[in-house]
Coordinates of N, CA, C and O in Angstrom, one line a residue:
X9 N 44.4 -3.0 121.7 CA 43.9 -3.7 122.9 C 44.4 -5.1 123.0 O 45.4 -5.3 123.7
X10 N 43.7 -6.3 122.2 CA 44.5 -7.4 122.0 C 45.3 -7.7 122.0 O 45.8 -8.6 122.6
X11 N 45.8 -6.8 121.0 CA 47.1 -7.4 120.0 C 47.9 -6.5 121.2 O 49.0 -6.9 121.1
X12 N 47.9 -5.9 121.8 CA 49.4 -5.3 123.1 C 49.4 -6.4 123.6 O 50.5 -6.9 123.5
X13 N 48.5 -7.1 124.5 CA 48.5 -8.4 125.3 C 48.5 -10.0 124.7 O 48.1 -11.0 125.3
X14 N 48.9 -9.8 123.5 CA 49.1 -11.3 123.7 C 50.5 -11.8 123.8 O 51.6 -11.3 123.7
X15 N 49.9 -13.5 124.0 CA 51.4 -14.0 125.0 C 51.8 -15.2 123.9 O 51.3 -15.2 122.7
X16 N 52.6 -16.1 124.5 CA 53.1 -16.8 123.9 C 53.5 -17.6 124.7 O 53.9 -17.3 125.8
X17 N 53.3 -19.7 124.0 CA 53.3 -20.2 124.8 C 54.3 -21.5 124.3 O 54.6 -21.6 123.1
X18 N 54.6 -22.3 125.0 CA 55.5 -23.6 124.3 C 53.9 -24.9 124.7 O 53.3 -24.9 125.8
X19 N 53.6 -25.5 123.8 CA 52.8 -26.3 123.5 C 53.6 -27.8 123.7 O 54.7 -27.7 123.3
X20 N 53.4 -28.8 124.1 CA 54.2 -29.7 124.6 C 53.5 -31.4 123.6 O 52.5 -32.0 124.0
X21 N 54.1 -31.7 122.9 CA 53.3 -33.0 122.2 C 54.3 -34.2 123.2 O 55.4 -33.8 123.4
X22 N 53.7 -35.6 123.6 CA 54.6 -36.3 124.1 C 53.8 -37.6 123.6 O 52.8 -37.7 123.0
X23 N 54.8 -38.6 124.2 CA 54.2 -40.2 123.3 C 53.3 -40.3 124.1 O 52.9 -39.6 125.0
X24 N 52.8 -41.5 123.5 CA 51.1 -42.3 124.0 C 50.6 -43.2 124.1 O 50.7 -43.5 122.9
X25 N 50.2 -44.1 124.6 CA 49.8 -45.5 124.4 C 49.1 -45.6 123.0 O 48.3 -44.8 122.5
X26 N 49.5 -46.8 122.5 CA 47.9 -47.2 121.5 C 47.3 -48.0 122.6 O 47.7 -48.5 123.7
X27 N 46.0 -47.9 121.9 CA 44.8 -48.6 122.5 C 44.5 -49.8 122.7 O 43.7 -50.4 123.5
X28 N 45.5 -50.3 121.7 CA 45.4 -52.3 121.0 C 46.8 -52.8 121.7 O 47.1 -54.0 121.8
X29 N 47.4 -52.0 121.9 CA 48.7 -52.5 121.6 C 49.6 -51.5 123.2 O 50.4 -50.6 123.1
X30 N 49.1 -52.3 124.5 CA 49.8 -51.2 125.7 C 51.2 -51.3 125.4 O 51.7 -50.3 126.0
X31 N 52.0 -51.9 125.0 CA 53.4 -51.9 124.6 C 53.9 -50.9 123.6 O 54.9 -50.3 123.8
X32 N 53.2 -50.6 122.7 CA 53.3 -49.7 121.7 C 53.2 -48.5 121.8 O 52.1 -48.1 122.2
X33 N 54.1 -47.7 121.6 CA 53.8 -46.1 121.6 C 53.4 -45.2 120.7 O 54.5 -45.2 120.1
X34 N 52.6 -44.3 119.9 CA 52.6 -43.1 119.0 C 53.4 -42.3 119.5 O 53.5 -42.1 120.7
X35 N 54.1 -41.9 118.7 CA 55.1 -41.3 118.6 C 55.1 -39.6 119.1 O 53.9 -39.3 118.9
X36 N 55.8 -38.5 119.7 CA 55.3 -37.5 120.1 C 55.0 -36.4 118.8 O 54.1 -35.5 118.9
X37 N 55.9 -36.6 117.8 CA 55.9 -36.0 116.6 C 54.7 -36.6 115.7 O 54.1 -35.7 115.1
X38 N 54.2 -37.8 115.5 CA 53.1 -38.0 114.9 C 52.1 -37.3 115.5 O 51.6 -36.4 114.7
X39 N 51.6 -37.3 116.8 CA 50.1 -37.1 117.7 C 50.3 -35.0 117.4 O 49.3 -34.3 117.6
X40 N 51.5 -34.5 117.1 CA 51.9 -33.0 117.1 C 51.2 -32.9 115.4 O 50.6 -31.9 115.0
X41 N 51.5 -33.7 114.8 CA 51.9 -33.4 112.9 C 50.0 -33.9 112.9 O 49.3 -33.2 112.1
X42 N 49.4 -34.9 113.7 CA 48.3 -35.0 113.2 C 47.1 -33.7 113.9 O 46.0 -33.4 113.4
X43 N 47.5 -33.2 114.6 CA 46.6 -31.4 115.6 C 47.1 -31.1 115.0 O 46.4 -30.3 114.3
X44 N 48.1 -31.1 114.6 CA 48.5 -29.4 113.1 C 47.7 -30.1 112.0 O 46.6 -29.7 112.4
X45 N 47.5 -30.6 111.3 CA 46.8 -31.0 110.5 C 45.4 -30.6 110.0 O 44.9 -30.4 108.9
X46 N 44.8 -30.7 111.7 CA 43.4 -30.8 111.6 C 43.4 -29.1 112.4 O 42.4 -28.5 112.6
X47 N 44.4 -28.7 112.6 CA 44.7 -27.5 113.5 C 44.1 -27.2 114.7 O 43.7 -26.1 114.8
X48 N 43.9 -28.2 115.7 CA 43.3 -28.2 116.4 C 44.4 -28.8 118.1 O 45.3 -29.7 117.9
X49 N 44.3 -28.3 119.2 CA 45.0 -28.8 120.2 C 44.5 -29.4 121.6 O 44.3 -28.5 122.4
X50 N 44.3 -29.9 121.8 CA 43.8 -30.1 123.1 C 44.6 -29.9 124.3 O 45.8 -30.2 124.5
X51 N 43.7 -29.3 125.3 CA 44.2 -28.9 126.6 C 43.3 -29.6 127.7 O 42.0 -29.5 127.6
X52 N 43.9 -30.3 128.6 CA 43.5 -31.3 129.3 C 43.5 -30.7 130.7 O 44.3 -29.7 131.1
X53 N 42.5 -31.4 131.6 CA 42.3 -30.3 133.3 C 43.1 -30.2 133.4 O 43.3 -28.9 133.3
X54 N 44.6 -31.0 133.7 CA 45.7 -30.7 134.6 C 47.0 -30.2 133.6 O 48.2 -30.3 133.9
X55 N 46.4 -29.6 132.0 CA 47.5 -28.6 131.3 C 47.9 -27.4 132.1 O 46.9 -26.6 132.3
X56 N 49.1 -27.2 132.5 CA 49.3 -25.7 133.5 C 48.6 -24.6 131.8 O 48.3 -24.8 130.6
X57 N 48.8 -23.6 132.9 CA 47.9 -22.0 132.0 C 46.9 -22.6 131.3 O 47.0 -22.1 130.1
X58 N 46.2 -23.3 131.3 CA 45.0 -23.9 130.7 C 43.5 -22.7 130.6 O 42.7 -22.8 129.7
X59 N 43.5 -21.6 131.7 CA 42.9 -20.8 131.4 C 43.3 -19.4 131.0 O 42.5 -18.5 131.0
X60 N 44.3 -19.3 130.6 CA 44.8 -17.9 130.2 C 45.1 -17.7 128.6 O 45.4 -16.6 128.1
X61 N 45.0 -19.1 127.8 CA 45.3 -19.0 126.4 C 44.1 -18.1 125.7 O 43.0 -18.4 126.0
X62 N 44.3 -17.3 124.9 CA 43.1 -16.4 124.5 C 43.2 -16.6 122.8 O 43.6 -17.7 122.4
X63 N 42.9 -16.0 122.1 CA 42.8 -16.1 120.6 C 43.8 -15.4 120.5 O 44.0 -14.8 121.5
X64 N 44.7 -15.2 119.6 CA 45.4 -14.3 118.4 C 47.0 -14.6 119.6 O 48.1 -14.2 119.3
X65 N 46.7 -15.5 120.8 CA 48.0 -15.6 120.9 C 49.2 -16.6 120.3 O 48.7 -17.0 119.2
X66 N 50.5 -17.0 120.5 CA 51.1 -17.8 119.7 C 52.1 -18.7 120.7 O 52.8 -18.5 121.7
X67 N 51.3 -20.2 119.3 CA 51.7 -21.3 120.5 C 52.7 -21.7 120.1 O 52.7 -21.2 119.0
X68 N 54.3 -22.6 120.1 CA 55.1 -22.8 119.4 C 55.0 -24.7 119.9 O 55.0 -25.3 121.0
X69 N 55.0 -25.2 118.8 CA 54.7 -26.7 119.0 C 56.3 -27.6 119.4 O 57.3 -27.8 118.6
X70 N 56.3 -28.1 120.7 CA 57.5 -29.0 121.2 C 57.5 -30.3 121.4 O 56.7 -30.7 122.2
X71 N 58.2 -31.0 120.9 CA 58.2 -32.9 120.6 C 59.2 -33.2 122.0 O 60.4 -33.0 122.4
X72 N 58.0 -33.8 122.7 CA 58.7 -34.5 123.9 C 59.5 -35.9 123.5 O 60.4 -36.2 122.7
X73 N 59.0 -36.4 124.1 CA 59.1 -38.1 124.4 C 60.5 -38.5 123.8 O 61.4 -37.7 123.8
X74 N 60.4 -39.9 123.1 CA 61.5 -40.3 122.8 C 62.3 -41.1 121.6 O 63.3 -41.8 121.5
X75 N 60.8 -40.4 120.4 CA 61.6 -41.1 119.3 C 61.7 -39.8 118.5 O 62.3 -38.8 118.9
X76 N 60.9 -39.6 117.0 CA 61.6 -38.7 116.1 C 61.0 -37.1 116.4 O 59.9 -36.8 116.8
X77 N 62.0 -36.5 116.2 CA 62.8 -35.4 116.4 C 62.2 -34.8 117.8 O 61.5 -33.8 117.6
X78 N 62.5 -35.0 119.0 CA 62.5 -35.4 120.1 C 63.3 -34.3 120.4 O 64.2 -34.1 119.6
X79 N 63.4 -33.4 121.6 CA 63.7 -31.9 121.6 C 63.5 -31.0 120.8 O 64.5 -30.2 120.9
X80 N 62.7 -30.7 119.8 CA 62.6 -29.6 118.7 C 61.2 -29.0 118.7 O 60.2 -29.5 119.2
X81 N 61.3 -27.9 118.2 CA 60.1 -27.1 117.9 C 60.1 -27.1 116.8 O 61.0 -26.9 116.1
X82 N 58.8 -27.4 116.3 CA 58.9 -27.9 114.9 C 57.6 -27.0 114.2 O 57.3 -27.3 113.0
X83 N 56.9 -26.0 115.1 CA 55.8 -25.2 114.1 C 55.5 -23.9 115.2 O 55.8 -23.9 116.4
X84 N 55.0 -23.0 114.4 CA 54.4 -21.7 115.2 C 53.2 -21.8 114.8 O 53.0 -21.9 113.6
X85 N 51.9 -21.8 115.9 CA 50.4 -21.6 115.7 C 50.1 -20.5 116.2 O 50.6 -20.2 117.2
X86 N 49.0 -19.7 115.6 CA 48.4 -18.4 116.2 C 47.0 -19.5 116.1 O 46.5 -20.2 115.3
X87 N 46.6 -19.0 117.8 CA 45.1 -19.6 118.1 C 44.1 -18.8 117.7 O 43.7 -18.0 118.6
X88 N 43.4 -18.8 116.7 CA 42.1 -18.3 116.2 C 40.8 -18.6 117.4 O 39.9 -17.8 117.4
X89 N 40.7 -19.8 118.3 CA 39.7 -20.0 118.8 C 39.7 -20.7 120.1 O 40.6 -21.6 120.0
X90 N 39.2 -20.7 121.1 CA 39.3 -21.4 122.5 C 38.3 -21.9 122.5 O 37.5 -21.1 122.2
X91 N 37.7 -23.4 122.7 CA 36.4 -23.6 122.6 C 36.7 -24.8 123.8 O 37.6 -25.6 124.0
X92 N 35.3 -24.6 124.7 CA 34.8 -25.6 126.1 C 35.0 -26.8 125.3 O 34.3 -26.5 124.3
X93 N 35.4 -27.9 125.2 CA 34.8 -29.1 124.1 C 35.9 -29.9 124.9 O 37.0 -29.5 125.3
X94 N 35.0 -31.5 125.2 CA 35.3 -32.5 125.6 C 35.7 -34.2 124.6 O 36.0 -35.4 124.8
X95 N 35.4 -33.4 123.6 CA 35.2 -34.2 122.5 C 36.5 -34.7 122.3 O 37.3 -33.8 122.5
X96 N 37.2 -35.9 121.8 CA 38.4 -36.3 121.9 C 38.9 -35.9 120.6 O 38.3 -36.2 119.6
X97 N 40.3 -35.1 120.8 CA 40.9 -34.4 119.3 C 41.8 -35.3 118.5 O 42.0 -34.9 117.3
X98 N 42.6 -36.6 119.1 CA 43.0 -37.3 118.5 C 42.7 -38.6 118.3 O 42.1 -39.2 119.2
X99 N 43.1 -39.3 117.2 CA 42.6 -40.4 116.4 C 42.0 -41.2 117.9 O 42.3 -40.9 119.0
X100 N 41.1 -42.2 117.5 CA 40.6 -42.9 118.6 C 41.6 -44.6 118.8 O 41.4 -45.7 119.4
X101 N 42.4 -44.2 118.3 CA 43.6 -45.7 118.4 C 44.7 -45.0 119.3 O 45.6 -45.8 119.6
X102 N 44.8 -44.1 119.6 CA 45.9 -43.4 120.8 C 45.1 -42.9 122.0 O 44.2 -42.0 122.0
X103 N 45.6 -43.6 123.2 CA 45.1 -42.9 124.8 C 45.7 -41.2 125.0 O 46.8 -40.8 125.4
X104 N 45.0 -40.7 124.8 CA 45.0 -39.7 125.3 C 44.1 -38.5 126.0 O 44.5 -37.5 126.5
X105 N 43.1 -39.0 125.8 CA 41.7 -38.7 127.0 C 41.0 -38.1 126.4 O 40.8 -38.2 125.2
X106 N 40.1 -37.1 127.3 CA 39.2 -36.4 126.5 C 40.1 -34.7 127.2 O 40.8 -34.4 128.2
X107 N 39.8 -34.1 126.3 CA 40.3 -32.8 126.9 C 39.4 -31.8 127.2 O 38.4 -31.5 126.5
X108 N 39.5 -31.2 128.2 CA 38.8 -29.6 129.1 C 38.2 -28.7 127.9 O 37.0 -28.6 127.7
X109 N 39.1 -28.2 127.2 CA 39.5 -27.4 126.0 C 39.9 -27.8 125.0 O 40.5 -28.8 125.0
X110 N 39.7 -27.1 123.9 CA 40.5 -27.4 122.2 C 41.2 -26.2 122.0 O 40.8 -25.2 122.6
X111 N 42.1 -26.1 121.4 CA 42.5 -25.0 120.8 C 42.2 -25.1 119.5 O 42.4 -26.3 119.0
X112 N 41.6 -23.9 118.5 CA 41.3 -24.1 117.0 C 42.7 -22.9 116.3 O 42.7 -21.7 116.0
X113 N 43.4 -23.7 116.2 CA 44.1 -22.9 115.2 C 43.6 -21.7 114.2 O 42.6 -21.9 113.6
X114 N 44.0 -20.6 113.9 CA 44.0 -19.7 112.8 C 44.9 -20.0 111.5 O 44.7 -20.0 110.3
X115 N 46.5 -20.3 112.6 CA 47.6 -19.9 111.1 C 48.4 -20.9 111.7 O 48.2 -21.1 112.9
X116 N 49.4 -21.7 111.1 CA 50.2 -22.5 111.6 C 51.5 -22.3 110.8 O 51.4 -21.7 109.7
X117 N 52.5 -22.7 110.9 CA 53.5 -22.3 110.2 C 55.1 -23.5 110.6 O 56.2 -23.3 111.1
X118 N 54.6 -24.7 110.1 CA 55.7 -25.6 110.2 C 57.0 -25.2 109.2 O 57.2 -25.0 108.0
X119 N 57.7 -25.3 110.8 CA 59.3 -25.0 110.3 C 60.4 -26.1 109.8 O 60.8 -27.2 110.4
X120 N 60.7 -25.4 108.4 CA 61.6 -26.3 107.6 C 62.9 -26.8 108.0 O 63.7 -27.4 107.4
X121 N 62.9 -26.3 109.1 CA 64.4 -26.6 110.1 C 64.1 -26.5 111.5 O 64.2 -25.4 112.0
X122 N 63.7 -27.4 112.1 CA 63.0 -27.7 113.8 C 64.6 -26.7 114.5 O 65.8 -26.6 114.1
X123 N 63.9 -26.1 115.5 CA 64.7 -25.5 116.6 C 64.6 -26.6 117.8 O 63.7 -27.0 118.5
X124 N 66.2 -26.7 117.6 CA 66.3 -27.9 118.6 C 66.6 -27.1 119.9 O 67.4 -26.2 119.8
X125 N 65.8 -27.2 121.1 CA 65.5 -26.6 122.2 C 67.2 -26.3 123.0 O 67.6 -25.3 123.5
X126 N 67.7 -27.5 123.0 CA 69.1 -27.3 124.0 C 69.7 -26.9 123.1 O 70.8 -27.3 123.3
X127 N 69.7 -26.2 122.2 CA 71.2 -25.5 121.4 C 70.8 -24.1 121.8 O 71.8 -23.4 121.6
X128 N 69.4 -23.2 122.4 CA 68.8 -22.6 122.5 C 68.8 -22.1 124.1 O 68.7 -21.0 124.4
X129 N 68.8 -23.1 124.7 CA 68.6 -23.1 126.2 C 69.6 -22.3 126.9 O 68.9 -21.7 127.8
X130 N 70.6 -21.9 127.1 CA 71.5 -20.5 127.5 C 71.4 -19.4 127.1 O 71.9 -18.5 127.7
X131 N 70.6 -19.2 125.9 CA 69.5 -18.0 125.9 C 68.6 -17.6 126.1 O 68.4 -16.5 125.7
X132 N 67.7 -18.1 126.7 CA 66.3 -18.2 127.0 C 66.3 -17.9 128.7 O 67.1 -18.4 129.6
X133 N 65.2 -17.2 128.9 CA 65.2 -17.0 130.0 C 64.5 -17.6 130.8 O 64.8 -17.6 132.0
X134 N 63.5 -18.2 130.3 CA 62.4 -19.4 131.5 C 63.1 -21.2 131.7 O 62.5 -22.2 132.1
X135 N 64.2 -21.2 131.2 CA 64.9 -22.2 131.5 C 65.5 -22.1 133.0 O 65.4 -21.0 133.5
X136 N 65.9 -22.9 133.6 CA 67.0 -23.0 134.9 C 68.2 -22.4 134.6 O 68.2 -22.3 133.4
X137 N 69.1 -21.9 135.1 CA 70.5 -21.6 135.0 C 70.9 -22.9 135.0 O 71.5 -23.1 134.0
X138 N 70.8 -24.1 136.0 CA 71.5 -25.2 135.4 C 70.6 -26.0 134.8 O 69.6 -26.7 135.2
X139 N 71.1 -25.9 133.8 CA 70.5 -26.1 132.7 C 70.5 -28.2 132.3 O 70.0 -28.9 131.4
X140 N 71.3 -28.5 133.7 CA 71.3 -30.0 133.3 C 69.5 -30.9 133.7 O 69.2 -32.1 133.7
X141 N 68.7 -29.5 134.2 CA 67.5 -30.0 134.3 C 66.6 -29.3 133.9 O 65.7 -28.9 134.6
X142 N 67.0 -28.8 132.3 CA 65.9 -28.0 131.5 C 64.8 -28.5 131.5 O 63.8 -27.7 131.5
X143 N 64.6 -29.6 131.6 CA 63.4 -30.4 131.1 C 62.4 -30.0 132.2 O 61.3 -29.6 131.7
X144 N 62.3 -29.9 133.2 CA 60.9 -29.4 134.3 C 60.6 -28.2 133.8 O 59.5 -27.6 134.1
X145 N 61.7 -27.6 133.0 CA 60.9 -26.3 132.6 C 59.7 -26.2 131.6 O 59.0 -25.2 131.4
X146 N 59.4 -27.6 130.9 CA 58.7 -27.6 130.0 C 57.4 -28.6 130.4 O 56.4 -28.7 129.7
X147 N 57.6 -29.1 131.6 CA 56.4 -29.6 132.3 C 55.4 -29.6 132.2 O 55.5 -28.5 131.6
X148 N 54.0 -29.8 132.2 CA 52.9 -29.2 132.3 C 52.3 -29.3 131.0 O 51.1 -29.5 131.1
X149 N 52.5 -29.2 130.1 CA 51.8 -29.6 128.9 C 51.8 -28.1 127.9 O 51.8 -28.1 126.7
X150 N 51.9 -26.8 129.0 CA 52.3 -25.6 128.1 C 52.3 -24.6 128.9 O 51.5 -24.4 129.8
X151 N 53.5 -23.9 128.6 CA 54.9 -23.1 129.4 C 54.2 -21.9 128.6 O 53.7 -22.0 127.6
X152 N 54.4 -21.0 129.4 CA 54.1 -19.2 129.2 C 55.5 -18.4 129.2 O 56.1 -17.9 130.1
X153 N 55.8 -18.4 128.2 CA 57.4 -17.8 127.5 C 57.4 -16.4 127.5 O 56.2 -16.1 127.5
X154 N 58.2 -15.2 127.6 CA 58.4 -13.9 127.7 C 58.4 -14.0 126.0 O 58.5 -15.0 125.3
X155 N 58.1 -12.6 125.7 CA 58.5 -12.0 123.8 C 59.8 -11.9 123.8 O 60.3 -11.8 122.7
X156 N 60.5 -11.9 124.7 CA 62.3 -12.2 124.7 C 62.3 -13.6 124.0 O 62.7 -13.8 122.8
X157 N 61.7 -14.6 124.7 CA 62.2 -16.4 124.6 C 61.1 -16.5 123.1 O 61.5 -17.3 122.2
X158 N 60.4 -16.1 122.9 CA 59.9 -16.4 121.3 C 60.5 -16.0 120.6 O 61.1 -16.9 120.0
X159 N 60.9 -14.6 120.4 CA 61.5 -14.2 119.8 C 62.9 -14.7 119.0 O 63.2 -14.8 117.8
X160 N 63.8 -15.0 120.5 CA 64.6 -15.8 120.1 C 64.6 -17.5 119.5 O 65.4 -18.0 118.8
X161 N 63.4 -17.9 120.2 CA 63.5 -19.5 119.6 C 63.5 -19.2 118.0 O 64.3 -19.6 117.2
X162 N 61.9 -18.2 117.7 CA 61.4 -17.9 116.2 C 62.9 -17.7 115.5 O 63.4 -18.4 114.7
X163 N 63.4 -16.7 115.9 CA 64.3 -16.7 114.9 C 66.2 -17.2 114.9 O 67.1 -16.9 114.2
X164 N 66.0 -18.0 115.8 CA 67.3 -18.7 116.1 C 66.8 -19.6 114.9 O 67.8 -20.3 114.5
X165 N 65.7 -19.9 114.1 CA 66.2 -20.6 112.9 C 67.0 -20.5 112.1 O 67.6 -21.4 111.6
X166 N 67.2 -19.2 111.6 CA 67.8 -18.6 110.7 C 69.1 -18.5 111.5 O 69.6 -17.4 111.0
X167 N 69.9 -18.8 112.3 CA 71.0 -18.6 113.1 C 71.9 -19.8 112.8 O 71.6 -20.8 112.2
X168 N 73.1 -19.3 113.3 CA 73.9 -20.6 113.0 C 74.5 -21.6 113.9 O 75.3 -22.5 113.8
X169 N 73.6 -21.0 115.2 CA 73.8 -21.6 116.6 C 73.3 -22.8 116.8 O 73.7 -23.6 117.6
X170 N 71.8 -23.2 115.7 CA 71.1 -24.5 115.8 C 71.4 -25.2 114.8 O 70.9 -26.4 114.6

């Protein structure tokens, strides 16, 4: 029953203000490394598919912005839990709001070699054909990928293409 229907999704981390310091940014790969940690995600009103994430599906974590490692997928999470909560999921020294939703992690699985997304992108199917404006494809805070495009990101690690 479940397990036929679940999906798979690209999870979007990006920089942030600190709170003390409006010049200063956290980084998109810190604010990603600290929700894996505590395994926990937040999904904000205006995250696209914000209502369709269910349990046992699988999120793949992507570093926006623009310092370290910045285009990469750097972990696979299976969501154990959806929960209503407004409660703020990250540290209280970075702007990032209160969120709609949490996601609670089950399993997480940071990869020892990040899939860097553009070495990737002429295979994947929810990209543009021109591909010089991949980036709106990942818009929204989290993209709903085919089992084609997981499949391939998951295992283009082991590939010699990234």
């Amino acid at each position: 029953e479940r397990l036929l229907d679940m999906a798979n999704y690209i999870l979007t981390s990006t920089d942030a203000h600190h709170i003390d310091f409006e010049r200063k940014r956290v980084d998109a790969y810190t604010i990603a490394s600290i929700r894996l940690d505590n395994m926990k995600w937040p999904i904000y009103c205006r995250t696209s598919n914000k209502k369709i994430i269910n349990p046992g599906d699988h999120c793949l974590i992507y570093i926006g912005g623009r310092k370290t490692l910045t285009g990469n997928i750097i972990a696979l999470a299976t969501v154990g839990n959806v929960v209503n909560d407004n409660t703020p999921v990250d540290s209280l020294d970075v702007l990032t709001g209160n969120p709609e939703r949490v996601l609670h992690f089950s399993d997480i699985n940071r990869f020892e070699m990040p899939v860097n997304i553009k070495a990737v992108l002429n295979y994947l199917e929810f990209t543009p054909k021109n591909t010089k404006h991949w980036g709106v494809s990942l818009q929204g805070g989290c993209k709903k990928i085919s089992d084609y495009d997981f499949n391939w990101i998951v295992n283009s690690r082991y590939n010699s293409i990234v």
